[in-house]
XYZ file of C-alpha atoms in Angstrom:
591
model
C 56.402 99.285 -181.662
C 53.481 100.290 -179.367
C 51.022 98.793 -182.084
C 52.898 95.422 -182.816
C 53.587 95.137 -178.994
C 49.666 95.204 -178.427
C 48.844 93.288 -181.644
C 50.003 90.567 -179.491
C 48.693 91.388 -176.174
C 52.157 92.009 -174.454
C 51.228 93.068 -171.030
C 54.674 93.429 -170.103
C 58.240 93.939 -172.010
C 61.662 94.954 -172.175
C 63.943 95.371 -173.989
C 67.795 95.948 -173.922
C 70.226 98.375 -175.606
C 67.432 101.080 -176.749
C 70.832 103.151 -177.761
C 68.320 106.299 -176.406
C 68.743 109.039 -173.923
C 65.620 108.863 -173.061
C 64.886 108.645 -168.259
C 61.918 108.739 -166.700
C 58.506 107.675 -167.513
C 56.189 108.931 -170.858
C 54.266 106.911 -172.593
C 53.803 105.853 -176.010
C 50.893 104.537 -177.151
C 48.644 102.197 -175.608
C 52.077 101.625 -173.570
C 53.665 102.885 -170.205
C 57.299 103.347 -171.395
C 60.452 103.491 -168.144
C 63.547 103.807 -169.389
C 67.687 104.371 -168.671
C 69.303 105.698 -170.711
C 72.043 104.800 -173.408
C 76.002 105.989 -172.655
C 76.973 109.594 -174.515
C 78.607 107.162 -177.052
C 75.011 106.085 -177.786
C 75.786 102.421 -176.288
C 73.295 100.509 -173.864
C 69.751 102.191 -172.781
C 66.782 99.747 -171.377
C 63.129 100.072 -171.407
C 60.419 98.716 -170.476
C 56.298 98.442 -171.537
C 53.937 98.598 -169.968
C 49.953 98.037 -171.601
C 47.910 101.369 -170.051
C 44.565 99.704 -170.670
C 45.146 96.039 -170.725
C 44.455 93.380 -167.389
C 47.044 92.105 -165.921
C 44.811 90.558 -163.446
C 41.694 89.565 -161.727
C 40.071 89.114 -157.724
C 38.351 86.700 -157.151
C 37.065 88.576 -154.307
C 36.083 91.920 -156.099
C 35.385 90.512 -159.081
C 37.349 92.987 -160.606
C 40.264 93.826 -163.059
C 42.963 94.082 -161.999
C 46.318 97.068 -164.233
C 49.206 98.640 -164.096
C 48.714 101.127 -161.227
C 50.535 104.333 -162.914
C 51.388 106.116 -159.211
C 52.941 102.335 -158.494
C 55.010 103.169 -160.760
C 59.489 104.058 -159.627
C 62.782 103.375 -161.282
C 64.677 102.288 -158.080
C 68.376 101.534 -160.122
C 68.699 102.981 -163.701
C 72.794 102.427 -165.445
C 72.768 101.667 -169.258
C 72.719 98.310 -169.338
C 70.028 97.591 -165.452
C 67.168 98.953 -165.291
C 64.375 98.084 -161.812
C 61.124 99.634 -161.310
C 58.409 98.734 -158.951
C 55.060 99.168 -159.491
C 51.754 97.836 -158.907
C 48.769 96.005 -160.876
C 45.526 95.016 -159.536
C 46.950 94.536 -155.171
C 49.635 92.537 -156.513
C 53.901 94.363 -156.496
C 56.014 93.494 -158.898
C 59.599 94.237 -159.884
C 60.305 94.317 -162.858
C 63.768 94.276 -164.625
C 64.863 94.732 -167.544
C 69.279 93.713 -168.559
C 72.101 93.558 -171.180
C 74.500 90.459 -169.836
C 77.976 91.119 -171.701
C 79.153 89.824 -174.215
C 80.839 86.177 -173.384
C 84.098 87.078 -174.818
C 83.816 90.165 -171.806
C 86.821 90.484 -169.405
C 85.815 88.436 -165.990
C 85.759 90.798 -164.271
C 83.327 93.029 -165.858
C 81.044 90.454 -165.937
C 81.717 89.977 -162.941
C 80.998 92.795 -161.207
C 77.754 93.434 -163.989
C 75.646 90.541 -162.335
C 76.783 91.298 -159.199
C 75.403 94.048 -159.657
C 72.776 93.276 -161.372
C 72.129 90.397 -157.797
C 73.078 93.486 -155.889
C 69.979 95.322 -157.616
C 67.449 92.833 -157.042
C 67.576 92.775 -153.151
C 66.794 96.924 -153.348
C 62.865 96.032 -153.217
C 61.588 95.344 -149.873
C 59.259 91.965 -149.560
C 56.555 90.795 -150.947
C 57.469 92.138 -154.687
C 56.830 89.338 -156.900
C 60.487 89.081 -160.106
C 59.429 89.567 -163.033
C 63.947 89.785 -165.560
C 63.964 90.856 -169.117
C 67.359 90.250 -169.665
C 69.915 88.942 -172.000
C 72.305 86.779 -170.623
C 73.988 85.647 -173.138
C 74.343 82.895 -172.024
C 74.009 79.697 -174.241
C 73.157 76.797 -172.280
C 73.095 72.037 -173.475
C 70.007 70.650 -175.717
C 68.778 68.197 -174.735
C 63.767 67.795 -175.656
C 63.854 65.215 -172.563
C 65.590 68.593 -170.554
C 63.861 71.408 -172.030
C 64.423 73.337 -168.188
C 66.645 75.585 -168.986
C 68.347 75.460 -165.515
C 68.913 71.776 -165.365
C 70.375 72.047 -168.792
C 74.629 72.170 -169.016
C 75.781 75.882 -169.123
C 77.990 75.631 -172.003
C 79.545 79.618 -170.921
C 80.497 81.253 -168.270
C 77.543 83.500 -168.251
C 75.569 81.108 -167.797
C 76.752 79.412 -164.952
C 76.279 82.928 -163.318
C 72.083 83.352 -164.999
C 72.005 79.561 -162.933
C 73.546 80.833 -159.487
C 71.253 84.259 -159.440
C 68.415 81.515 -160.712
C 69.058 79.800 -157.283
C 70.117 82.092 -155.030
C 66.703 84.321 -155.957
C 63.913 81.318 -156.591
C 63.964 82.270 -160.238
C 61.919 80.300 -163.457
C 63.834 80.893 -166.494
C 62.666 79.937 -169.762
C 63.088 76.416 -171.675
C 64.747 76.158 -174.985
C 61.994 73.930 -175.647
C 58.238 75.146 -176.477
C 55.085 72.350 -175.082
C 55.040 71.107 -178.737
C 59.058 69.682 -178.051
C 60.326 72.259 -180.844
C 63.465 74.196 -179.792
C 63.461 78.138 -179.390
C 66.417 79.516 -180.039
C 66.864 83.744 -179.510
C 70.059 84.222 -181.109
C 69.630 85.053 -184.972
C 72.523 86.606 -186.914
C 72.851 89.345 -186.211
C 69.797 90.800 -183.937
C 68.020 88.060 -181.386
C 64.493 87.355 -181.676
C 62.401 88.178 -179.179
C 60.660 85.689 -176.427
C 57.854 86.123 -175.651
C 55.966 83.823 -172.163
C 53.222 82.907 -170.672
C 52.961 82.432 -166.939
C 49.454 82.031 -165.276
C 50.095 82.048 -161.230
C 47.685 82.747 -157.694
C 48.550 85.018 -155.270
C 47.063 87.101 -152.205
C 47.022 89.982 -152.802
C 46.060 93.181 -150.923
C 44.014 95.109 -153.986
C 44.232 98.895 -153.266
C 40.459 100.646 -152.259
C 40.543 102.983 -154.208
C 39.722 106.620 -151.932
C 36.016 107.331 -151.654
C 34.866 111.051 -151.732
C 31.225 112.154 -150.378
C 29.446 114.782 -152.297
C 28.638 117.738 -149.814
C 26.265 119.102 -152.311
C 24.198 115.521 -151.518
C 24.575 115.352 -148.483
C 23.256 118.349 -147.383
C 19.848 117.556 -149.622
C 16.705 115.614 -147.321
C 17.637 112.357 -148.767
C 21.524 113.131 -147.667
C 20.905 114.020 -144.298
C 18.232 111.076 -143.793
C 21.516 108.806 -144.887
C 23.251 110.058 -142.218
C 21.042 109.659 -140.193
C 20.224 106.355 -140.606
C 23.792 106.171 -140.787
C 23.944 107.256 -137.089
C 21.587 105.054 -136.257
C 22.565 101.579 -137.191
C 26.030 103.170 -136.158
C 27.807 99.412 -134.514
C 28.317 98.849 -130.970
C 31.685 98.567 -129.963
C 33.067 97.343 -125.727
C 34.846 99.115 -123.710
C 37.823 97.287 -124.167
C 38.956 98.414 -127.831
C 41.340 101.779 -127.537
C 39.995 105.347 -128.093
C 41.795 105.547 -131.578
C 40.650 102.346 -132.659
C 36.876 103.526 -130.745
C 37.280 106.135 -132.777
C 37.797 104.813 -136.337
C 35.391 102.050 -136.034
C 32.655 105.094 -136.263
C 34.332 106.515 -138.888
C 34.748 103.253 -141.104
C 30.677 102.726 -140.550
C 30.266 106.213 -141.575
C 32.185 106.597 -144.218
C 31.090 103.375 -145.747
C 27.561 103.529 -145.347
C 27.216 106.935 -147.031
C 29.236 106.407 -150.144
C 27.678 103.244 -150.351
C 23.810 105.393 -150.544
C 24.141 108.799 -152.431
C 26.578 108.932 -155.165
C 29.824 110.098 -155.603
C 31.131 112.948 -155.139
C 32.329 114.777 -159.485
C 35.232 115.144 -159.813
C 36.645 118.864 -158.247
C 38.406 121.937 -161.128
C 41.240 123.517 -160.526
C 39.882 126.160 -159.678
C 36.642 126.830 -157.950
C 35.487 129.993 -159.627
C 35.160 127.410 -163.155
C 31.536 126.569 -163.139
C 29.990 123.111 -165.635
C 29.273 125.523 -168.897
C 32.934 126.076 -168.450
C 34.544 122.883 -168.091
C 32.461 121.669 -171.144
C 34.217 124.147 -172.843
C 37.655 122.605 -171.371
C 36.265 119.202 -172.618
C 35.679 120.260 -176.170
C 38.672 122.218 -176.840
C 40.502 118.904 -175.661
C 38.956 116.810 -177.768
C 39.156 119.243 -180.897
C 43.333 118.717 -179.986
C 43.243 115.140 -180.431
C 41.164 115.538 -183.482
C 43.964 117.630 -184.620
C 46.580 115.255 -183.481
C 46.037 113.487 -185.269
C 44.583 114.850 -188.481
C 47.699 116.357 -189.060
C 49.725 112.264 -188.513
C 47.747 112.635 -191.441
C 48.293 115.158 -193.600
C 52.808 114.265 -192.694
C 52.241 110.525 -194.464
C 49.507 112.059 -197.487
C 52.812 114.323 -197.592
C 54.907 111.402 -198.061
C 52.991 109.502 -199.782
C 52.864 111.953 -202.602
C 57.220 112.272 -202.028
C 57.608 108.323 -202.710
C 55.162 108.323 -205.574
C 57.086 110.759 -207.037
C 59.728 108.945 -206.924
C 58.909 105.813 -208.032
C 57.570 107.329 -211.095
C 53.537 107.220 -209.925
C 50.669 108.996 -210.156
C 50.763 111.061 -206.808
C 47.565 111.119 -204.515
C 47.520 115.014 -204.049
C 44.229 115.572 -204.053
C 43.777 113.155 -200.401
C 46.721 115.533 -199.550
C 45.287 118.417 -200.556
C 41.223 117.658 -198.450
C 42.977 115.756 -195.138
C 44.969 119.732 -195.823
C 41.899 121.326 -195.656
C 40.642 119.802 -193.598
C 43.989 120.343 -191.465
C 43.391 124.236 -191.486
C 39.695 124.141 -190.573
C 40.574 122.022 -187.253
C 42.848 125.206 -186.995
C 40.845 128.083 -186.790
C 38.254 125.850 -184.689
C 40.395 125.811 -182.507
C 41.223 129.292 -182.490
C 37.962 129.843 -181.705
C 38.236 127.190 -178.667
C 40.895 128.753 -176.498
C 39.209 132.699 -177.144
C 35.783 130.737 -176.184
C 37.054 129.367 -173.320
C 39.528 132.817 -172.553
C 36.509 134.834 -172.341
C 34.296 132.275 -170.144
C 38.073 132.100 -167.618
C 37.222 135.652 -166.843
C 33.788 135.822 -166.829
C 33.569 132.611 -163.918
C 36.376 134.606 -162.360
C 34.417 137.963 -162.242
C 30.842 135.916 -160.385
C 32.790 134.111 -158.432
C 34.635 137.119 -157.165
C 31.425 139.217 -156.649
C 29.720 136.194 -155.318
C 32.740 136.426 -152.432
C 32.980 139.834 -151.449
C 29.202 139.435 -151.319
C 29.709 136.265 -148.329
C 33.330 138.486 -146.911
C 31.065 141.372 -146.163
C 27.995 139.406 -144.804
C 31.250 137.553 -142.510
C 32.355 140.616 -141.790
C 36.447 143.162 -142.390
C 38.675 140.377 -140.988
C 37.077 138.133 -143.263
C 36.721 141.440 -146.072
C 40.301 142.288 -145.960
C 41.043 138.899 -146.620
C 39.111 138.336 -149.219
C 40.923 141.330 -150.711
C 44.520 140.127 -150.467
C 43.319 137.133 -151.467
C 42.053 138.875 -155.059
C 44.600 142.094 -155.519
C 47.701 139.919 -154.322
C 48.794 143.150 -152.161
C 49.257 143.278 -148.667
C 51.075 141.340 -145.804
C 49.840 138.634 -143.498
C 52.153 139.254 -140.368
C 54.689 141.388 -139.963
C 58.414 139.124 -140.280
C 59.413 139.014 -137.074
C 62.498 140.312 -136.044
C 65.369 137.405 -135.745
C 66.637 137.934 -131.369
C 70.179 138.408 -131.503
C 72.168 136.077 -129.422
C 74.270 136.485 -125.832
C 77.741 136.298 -127.363
C 81.478 135.215 -124.782
C 84.241 135.093 -125.957
C 84.104 131.850 -126.568
C 81.647 132.090 -128.865
C 77.419 132.408 -128.762
C 75.236 131.118 -125.632
C 73.095 128.223 -126.325
C 71.333 126.118 -124.208
C 69.638 126.696 -120.775
C 72.216 126.589 -118.359
C 74.648 128.260 -120.325
C 72.179 131.578 -121.422
C 71.400 131.881 -117.217
C 75.185 131.872 -116.468
C 75.547 135.127 -119.439
C 72.353 136.008 -117.641
C 74.136 137.036 -114.079
C 76.988 137.628 -115.283
C 75.604 140.465 -117.886
C 73.621 141.877 -114.095
C 76.263 142.028 -112.042
C 78.604 143.599 -114.903
C 75.876 146.556 -115.387
C 75.117 146.985 -111.991
C 79.862 147.254 -111.588
C 79.163 149.490 -114.343
C 76.437 151.660 -112.635
C 78.165 152.019 -109.693
C 81.377 152.903 -111.856
C 79.652 156.217 -112.983
C 77.887 157.507 -110.133
C 80.745 157.308 -107.986
C 79.905 154.982 -104.984
C 80.647 151.575 -103.239
C 79.782 148.147 -103.961
C 79.903 144.523 -104.466
C 77.733 141.483 -105.639
C 77.514 139.223 -102.915
C 78.061 135.480 -103.867
C 75.806 132.947 -101.570
C 76.440 128.698 -102.402
C 72.979 127.337 -102.096
C 73.221 124.565 -102.569
C 71.739 122.527 -100.082
C 69.314 125.657 -98.837
C 66.433 122.978 -99.927
C 67.545 120.583 -97.536
C 69.068 122.553 -94.554
C 65.304 124.449 -93.678
C 65.039 124.007 -89.958
C 61.148 122.896 -89.355
C 61.518 122.871 -86.156
C 60.182 126.999 -86.086
C 57.068 125.447 -88.791
C 55.568 122.649 -87.242
C 55.846 123.546 -83.527
C 52.356 124.758 -81.931
C 52.401 127.952 -79.627
C 54.248 126.856 -77.407
C 57.022 124.888 -76.972
C 56.879 121.754 -75.880
C 60.668 121.303 -75.759
C 62.585 122.606 -72.079
C 65.417 125.086 -73.153
C 67.877 122.724 -72.603
C 66.306 120.658 -75.384
C 66.166 123.252 -77.458
C 69.781 123.809 -76.672
C 70.855 120.308 -77.551
C 68.720 120.967 -80.939
C 70.393 123.927 -81.334
C 73.969 122.364 -81.353
C 72.408 118.966 -83.302
C 72.167 122.125 -86.321
C 73.486 124.849 -86.535
C 77.211 125.955 -85.907
C 77.791 128.996 -84.495
C 77.272 130.290 -80.767
C 74.985 132.747 -81.997
C 72.978 130.821 -84.605
C 72.386 128.689 -81.607
C 70.783 131.542 -79.636
C 68.814 133.264 -81.708
C 66.805 129.855 -82.720
C 66.380 129.162 -78.744
C 64.884 133.071 -78.578
C 62.817 132.956 -81.595
C 61.697 129.121 -80.563
C 61.641 130.474 -77.508
C 58.963 133.419 -78.107
C 57.021 132.533 -81.797
C 56.727 135.528 -83.107
C 58.422 134.100 -86.856
C 55.223 133.963 -88.202
C 53.671 137.070 -87.207
C 57.469 139.015 -88.934
C 56.330 137.244 -92.080
C 53.407 138.489 -91.678
C 52.287 134.957 -92.959
C 48.485 134.289 -91.893
C 47.093 131.454 -89.940
C 45.798 129.333 -92.012
C 48.961 129.069 -94.152
C 51.222 128.139 -90.617
C 48.715 125.146 -90.204
C 48.794 123.922 -94.053
C 53.345 124.144 -93.048
C 52.752 122.898 -90.437
C 50.761 119.984 -91.759
C 52.856 119.474 -94.322
C 56.308 118.941 -92.932
C 54.518 117.205 -90.145
C 56.671 113.344 -90.148
C 57.584 113.612 -93.543
C 60.185 110.556 -95.128
C 61.628 109.049 -98.684
C 62.489 106.239 -99.874
C 65.977 105.147 -101.381
C 67.314 103.115 -103.677
C 65.331 100.085 -106.247
C 62.930 98.854 -105.290
C 63.004 100.819 -102.416
C 62.039 98.804 -99.479
C 63.580 100.940 -97.375
C 61.698 103.959 -95.530
C 64.151 107.724 -94.287
C 62.912 109.569 -92.590
C 63.231 113.700 -92.953
C 63.495 116.126 -89.696
C 65.064 119.319 -92.200
C 63.863 119.635 -95.603
C 60.389 120.672 -97.089
C 59.426 117.878 -97.927
C 61.234 116.170 -100.422
C 59.968 115.301 -103.433
C 55.947 116.394 -102.258
C 54.378 118.614 -105.170
C 53.661 121.244 -103.515
C 57.528 121.021 -101.879
C 59.011 124.187 -103.940
C 55.964 126.144 -102.562
C 57.010 125.670 -99.077
C 60.492 126.597 -99.680
C 60.205 130.103 -101.680
C 58.422 131.034 -98.184
C 61.227 129.913 -96.155
C 63.750 131.246 -98.334
C 62.043 134.770 -98.867
C 62.356 134.545 -94.777
C 65.991 133.974 -95.632
C 66.461 137.131 -97.100
C 64.366 139.370 -95.218
C 67.422 138.221 -92.864
C 70.080 139.222 -94.934
C 68.802 141.776 -96.141
C 68.390 143.562 -92.798
C 71.590 142.578 -91.715
C 73.303 144.703 -94.852
C 71.176 147.486 -94.519
C 72.449 147.136 -89.995
C 76.513 147.322 -91.253
C 75.093 150.083 -94.010
C 75.000 148.832 -96.301
C 71.652 149.651 -99.143
C 70.996 146.326 -101.212
C 68.816 146.017 -104.456
C 66.418 142.794 -103.590
C 63.968 145.040 -104.999
C 64.572 147.788 -107.591
C 61.916 149.990 -108.744
C 59.204 148.085 -107.167
C 56.362 150.435 -106.108
C 55.651 149.509 -101.880
C 52.789 147.909 -102.849
C 54.019 145.281 -105.677
C 56.358 142.272 -105.198
C 58.830 139.524 -106.794
C 57.687 136.331 -107.232
C 59.095 134.511 -104.687
C 61.051 131.927 -105.934
C 60.977 128.007 -105.239
C 64.705 126.979 -106.079
C 68.093 128.853 -105.348
C 71.281 127.570 -105.842
C 73.827 130.250 -106.652
C 72.779 133.070 -104.912
C 73.831 137.463 -106.041
C 73.415 139.870 -103.841
C 74.685 142.913 -105.647
C 74.733 146.108 -102.667
C 76.502 150.199 -102.491
C 77.012 151.562 -99.688
C 75.297 154.645 -98.649
C 76.191 157.507 -98.725
C 76.505 159.308 -95.397
C 73.254 162.145 -94.435
């Protein structure tokens, strides 16, 4: 099959009813073969044959021929009666289809299902793929030399109508029933088909795939290579400031890559193993050629043996001497291949030993870390890192705690339960004081912070102000007393600079509400909502609240556990937010 298609200079061919179990992409002679398997009963099977070395297209811009790109092959539909594959050739994208329609006497539901599957398969490829269909459509049309176009002929069977509908939907052209010379083209000759050959030429616009250029590092390190790099930097294009940073870098990289690759030799294909030398690669190439020679001689030996058998059946003289001569050549090549295998194996081992010696000397100079890494790489022993231990999950009655909110909630409950168990174990009295500080962030009284050393308000004005800010009479009196006394900064130990900073940040604050927010609101309480240092300001203010709570509990004979296990010179970080506050306390024992 491969020799016959190659003799006809066929670029692509589609076959149906191959009745083989082959699938995927394989090679046969000078062709790539894309296959879909037949059914277990041996019915069906489709193939698409693509020439490996014959030019399919020609690029007028690059003046280079285009070939089928093996890396672009992709089978998107494979059934016993339908094969759809995608392939590229010279920058043009093709959708290749090989299919077999049901016979004309098939039930209507089977015929409709088969043609719908073909239409669905043609909708799979992305835009830009040119469809080429190799169909055994089992369709018959009225023939007339005056109307050679198949799409203009009258259908004579249901498959013909289905073929016309498919061609109209996807704008396809069907091969004609008459040749250019007026001869009737008949593909059905009982009991088999004759191949239908067609030649078409088209001018299309495609993006030719550019081969990835690799720079030869050894050539760049030479004096000439360094001069080429310097020249590339001097000739770099000037890019305007209006271009973004990504486009700027891409333009420079493209110029450097193009200039250097055009003036330096291309990088040789790297070996699969870095330890292999050029001499070893030459030995590998010799062994590869020897294997090809042995394969060709083995085929000649089998053919000569068959010829001897056939001649003996015919009663004619068998070419035994020719068979013996070819067999002797096969034996000689087997022995030669055996010695080449030993030679390649020895070269591999010698290269690896020399590579390890060189790497060891280099690693010793690089330091103990690089040397240890090399030993692990060579001996395949040792571990680079310890396997991290899996952190256990926090378990709840309903399952593991997931999420920041749930985990934080479980941690708070854990510490509260631990405190109660600690009290129970030591026979002490105590508990957990829960404070709802939801509005603490916005309930900061600024009067103590924004005023100067002397209060500018009278006692009556302070009393009115206290009535607006506090509910209980005790808190109102304490507010007036502190405003007149002005010792809150000393109690917290705040320096004068920090006092001035807080007063400046909380003076005449405002916020906007709504969208687009044309209405401004002045604030007289809270810790500067929206300010960058709002959390820092709240930390200083809330620490005073915690100090007051601690003093109140101690006055009542309770020992709060605000700070536990810290030395006097250490302190916890000031909280920058407060929602639900829990204070652990215990009753102090009697002296």
